Short mmCIF file of C-alpha atoms in Angstrom, two decimals:
data_model
loop_
_atom_site.label_atom_id
_atom_site.label_comp_id
_atom_site.label_asym_id
_atom_site.label_seq_id
_atom_site.Cartn_x
_atom_site.Cartn_y
_atom_site.Cartn_z
CA UNK W 1 62.96 -98.40 48.78
CA UNK W 2 61.04 -95.66 50.61
CA UNK W 3 58.40 -93.49 48.94
CA UNK W 4 56.20 -90.74 50.33
CA UNK W 5 53.23 -88.72 49.13
CA UNK W 6 51.99 -85.62 51.01
CA UNK W 7 48.50 -86.09 52.42
CA UNK W 8 47.20 -82.92 50.75
CA UNK W 9 48.23 -84.36 47.40
CA UNK W 10 46.87 -87.82 48.17
CA UNK W 11 43.57 -86.36 49.45
CA UNK W 12 43.24 -83.64 46.81
CA UNK W 13 39.90 -85.08 45.65
CA UNK W 14 38.70 -85.93 49.17
CA UNK W 15 38.85 -89.04 51.34
CA UNK W 16 36.85 -91.50 49.23
CA UNK W 17 39.48 -92.20 46.57
CA UNK W 18 42.19 -92.86 49.18
CA UNK W 19 39.90 -95.08 51.22
CA UNK W 20 39.07 -96.98 48.03
CA UNK W 21 42.81 -97.60 47.48
CA UNK W 22 43.01 -98.96 51.02
CA UNK W 23 40.03 -101.27 50.37
CA UNK W 24 41.86 -102.75 47.37
CA UNK W 25 45.10 -103.11 49.34
CA UNK W 26 43.37 -105.01 52.13
CA UNK W 27 41.54 -107.21 49.66
CA UNK W 28 44.83 -108.12 47.96
CA UNK W 29 46.75 -108.76 51.19
CA UNK W 30 46.38 -112.12 52.90
CA UNK W 31 48.30 -111.43 56.11
CA UNK W 32 48.59 -107.99 57.70
CA UNK W 33 50.22 -106.74 60.87
CA UNK W 34 49.44 -103.44 62.54
CA UNK W 35 50.85 -101.61 65.54
CA UNK W 36 48.63 -98.68 66.50
CA UNK W 37 49.75 -97.03 69.75
CA UNK W 38 47.29 -94.16 70.25
CA UNK W 39 44.08 -94.81 68.28
CA UNK W 40 41.92 -97.70 67.11
CA UNK W 41 43.01 -99.56 63.97
CA UNK W 42 40.81 -98.45 61.07
CA UNK W 43 39.50 -101.89 60.16
CA UNK W 44 37.80 -102.28 63.57
CA UNK W 45 36.60 -98.70 63.97
CA UNK W 46 32.90 -98.06 64.43
CA UNK W 47 31.17 -95.81 61.93
CA UNK W 48 30.86 -93.09 64.57
CA UNK W 49 34.57 -93.28 65.48
CA UNK W 50 35.65 -93.29 61.82
CA UNK W 51 33.44 -90.28 61.11
CA UNK W 52 35.18 -88.25 63.81
CA UNK W 53 38.62 -89.28 62.53
CA UNK W 54 37.93 -88.43 58.89
CA UNK W 55 36.23 -85.18 59.89
CA UNK W 56 39.42 -84.23 61.74
CA UNK W 57 41.54 -85.16 58.71
CA UNK W 58 39.42 -83.01 56.38
CA UNK W 59 39.47 -80.05 58.77
CA UNK W 60 43.18 -80.27 59.58
CA UNK W 61 44.41 -80.69 56.00
CA UNK W 62 41.72 -78.46 54.45
CA UNK W 63 40.86 -80.99 51.74
CA UNK W 64 37.48 -81.55 50.01
CA UNK W 65 34.78 -82.65 52.44
CA UNK W 66 33.39 -86.03 51.43
CA UNK W 67 33.48 -87.56 54.89
CA UNK W 68 30.32 -89.63 54.45
CA UNK W 69 31.69 -91.27 51.30
CA UNK W 70 35.08 -91.87 52.94
CA UNK W 71 33.47 -93.46 55.98
CA UNK W 72 31.35 -95.70 53.76
CA UNK W 73 34.53 -96.97 52.08
CA UNK W 74 36.19 -97.56 55.45
CA UNK W 75 33.19 -99.63 56.51
CA UNK W 76 33.41 -101.55 53.21
CA UNK W 77 37.05 -102.34 53.95
CA UNK W 78 35.97 -104.13 57.13
CA UNK W 79 34.37 -106.93 55.13
CA UNK W 80 37.82 -108.54 54.91
CA UNK W 81 37.39 -109.49 58.56
CA UNK W 82 34.53 -111.81 57.70
CA UNK W 83 35.32 -113.39 54.33
CA UNK W 84 37.65 -116.12 55.66
CA UNK W 85 40.49 -115.18 53.31
CA UNK W 86 42.58 -112.84 55.46
CA UNK W 87 44.48 -112.80 58.75
CA UNK W 88 45.26 -109.75 60.89
CA UNK W 89 47.69 -109.48 63.77
CA UNK W 90 46.97 -106.19 65.53
CA UNK W 91 48.55 -104.61 68.59
CA UNK W 92 46.88 -101.55 70.09
CA UNK W 93 48.61 -99.45 72.69
CA UNK W 94 46.54 -99.25 75.87
CA UNK W 95 46.50 -95.49 75.26
CA UNK W 96 44.39 -96.15 72.14
CA UNK W 97 41.56 -97.24 74.45
CA UNK W 98 41.59 -93.82 76.15
CA UNK W 99 42.43 -91.32 73.40
CA UNK W 100 39.20 -89.33 73.29
CA UNK W 101 37.75 -89.57 69.80
CA UNK W 102 34.26 -88.11 69.81
CA UNK W 103 33.45 -88.27 73.52
CA UNK W 104 32.20 -90.97 75.91
CA UNK W 105 29.31 -92.24 73.77
CA UNK W 106 31.52 -92.82 70.72
CA UNK W 107 34.27 -94.35 72.82
CA UNK W 108 31.87 -96.63 74.69
CA UNK W 109 30.53 -97.93 71.36
CA UNK W 110 34.08 -98.43 70.15
CA UNK W 111 35.05 -100.48 73.20
CA UNK W 112 31.95 -102.62 72.73
CA UNK W 113 32.94 -103.18 69.10
CA UNK W 114 36.42 -104.34 70.14
CA UNK W 115 34.92 -106.85 72.54
CA UNK W 116 32.42 -108.06 69.95
CA UNK W 117 35.09 -108.67 67.30
CA UNK W 118 37.80 -109.86 69.68
CA UNK W 119 37.35 -113.57 68.95
CA UNK W 120 36.96 -113.35 65.17
CA UNK W 121 39.00 -116.15 63.54
CA UNK W 122 40.63 -113.59 61.22
CA UNK W 123 41.82 -111.33 64.05
CA UNK W 124 44.51 -111.68 66.69
CA UNK W 125 44.18 -108.58 68.87
CA UNK W 126 46.71 -107.66 71.53
CA UNK W 127 46.86 -104.69 73.89
CA UNK W 128 50.25 -103.26 74.88
CA UNK W 129 49.91 -102.03 78.49
CA UNK W 130 51.19 -98.54 79.21
CA UNK W 131 53.58 -100.00 81.80
CA UNK W 132 54.89 -102.79 79.56
CA UNK W 133 58.64 -103.13 79.20
CA UNK W 134 59.28 -103.46 75.48
CA UNK W 135 62.52 -104.72 73.97
CA UNK W 136 62.53 -102.09 71.20
CA UNK W 137 62.80 -98.30 71.15
CA UNK W 138 59.48 -96.38 71.14
CA UNK W 139 58.18 -95.84 67.61
CA UNK W 140 55.15 -94.55 65.71
CA UNK W 141 52.49 -96.96 64.55
CA UNK W 142 52.87 -98.87 61.31
CA UNK W 143 51.11 -101.40 59.11
CA UNK W 144 52.67 -104.33 57.27
CA UNK W 145 51.13 -106.06 54.26
CA UNK W 146 52.26 -109.65 53.51
CA UNK W 147 55.70 -108.69 54.84
CA UNK W 148 56.48 -106.89 51.57
CA UNK W 149 55.35 -103.38 52.44
CA UNK W 150 55.26 -101.25 55.58
CA UNK W 151 53.29 -98.01 55.82
CA UNK W 152 53.36 -95.06 58.18
CA UNK W 153 50.91 -92.20 58.53
CA UNK W 154 52.86 -89.08 59.47
CA UNK W 155 51.43 -85.62 60.12
CA UNK W 156 51.87 -84.34 56.57
CA UNK W 157 52.82 -87.43 54.57
CA UNK W 158 52.11 -91.10 54.04
CA UNK W 159 55.28 -93.21 53.82
CA UNK W 160 55.68 -96.67 52.23
CA UNK W 161 58.73 -98.91 52.71
CA UNK W 162 59.50 -101.90 50.48
CA UNK W 163 63.23 -102.53 51.04
CA UNK W 164 63.63 -106.14 52.30
CA UNK W 165 66.22 -105.25 54.96
CA UNK W 166 64.02 -102.50 56.37
CA UNK W 167 60.98 -104.78 56.30
CA UNK W 168 62.93 -107.39 58.25
CA UNK W 169 63.59 -104.80 60.97
CA UNK W 170 59.89 -103.93 61.05
CA UNK W 171 59.02 -107.60 61.52
CA UNK W 172 61.58 -107.83 64.31
CA UNK W 173 60.09 -104.74 65.97
CA UNK W 174 56.57 -106.16 65.68
CA UNK W 175 57.71 -109.41 67.30
CA UNK W 176 59.15 -107.43 70.23
CA UNK W 177 55.90 -105.51 70.64
CA UNK W 178 53.90 -108.76 70.46
CA UNK W 179 56.14 -110.28 73.13
CA UNK W 180 55.21 -107.46 75.53
CA UNK W 181 51.49 -107.24 74.65
CA UNK W 182 48.57 -108.92 76.40
CA UNK W 183 46.31 -111.30 74.48
CA UNK W 184 43.22 -113.32 75.32
CA UNK W 185 41.49 -112.65 78.62
CA UNK W 186 44.16 -110.20 79.92
CA UNK W 187 43.63 -108.07 76.80
CA UNK W 188 39.86 -108.26 77.20
CA UNK W 189 40.28 -107.14 80.81
CA UNK W 190 42.07 -103.99 79.64
CA UNK W 191 39.30 -103.25 77.12
CA UNK W 192 36.61 -103.86 79.74
CA UNK W 193 38.45 -101.53 82.12
CA UNK W 194 38.38 -98.82 79.45
CA UNK W 195 34.70 -99.52 78.73
CA UNK W 196 33.91 -99.05 82.42
CA UNK W 197 35.86 -95.80 82.44
CA UNK W 198 33.97 -94.41 79.44
CA UNK W 199 30.65 -95.64 80.83
CA UNK W 200 31.28 -93.75 84.06
CA UNK W 201 32.60 -90.63 82.45
#
């Protein structure tokens, strides 16, 4: 089954209520997977980075401005990284390290955050190099929750998929992305390279 809700409808009261739904989802999910090709996964965003993102969402969709409350909820969601009850497999596209969200100072802080959290027991973080040969067609980013739900964030709509056959294809796609991604020290090297670039620019 596939369901979708337009963002303007979902965010009709602002960002806080939606972020609160995400907090509950992450608290209920034991094992999550995320492929995020062009930005930083929300659960490891800095407060400054998240503020820029939610400010852009509010401005683009022309929804009620409660950015501070939405950011506070996004920061609350990050507690799942530290409670010892959850596991996250995350693949960022190398482009995510260079997509300019808020300028060099924000991006430098975000790279430092990635390096600080890199070795958390709850987190397996991979970086997919821009030159990597991947055994699956290019696709937008997606999140999977306990292998029983996949979610996409499209321009105008949020999409959720729960059909088992479709979820199996998403798991297969994630495995192909993981096969091509860098982990451990090679992934840290890519983050450090981006940190150097933002520090110099």
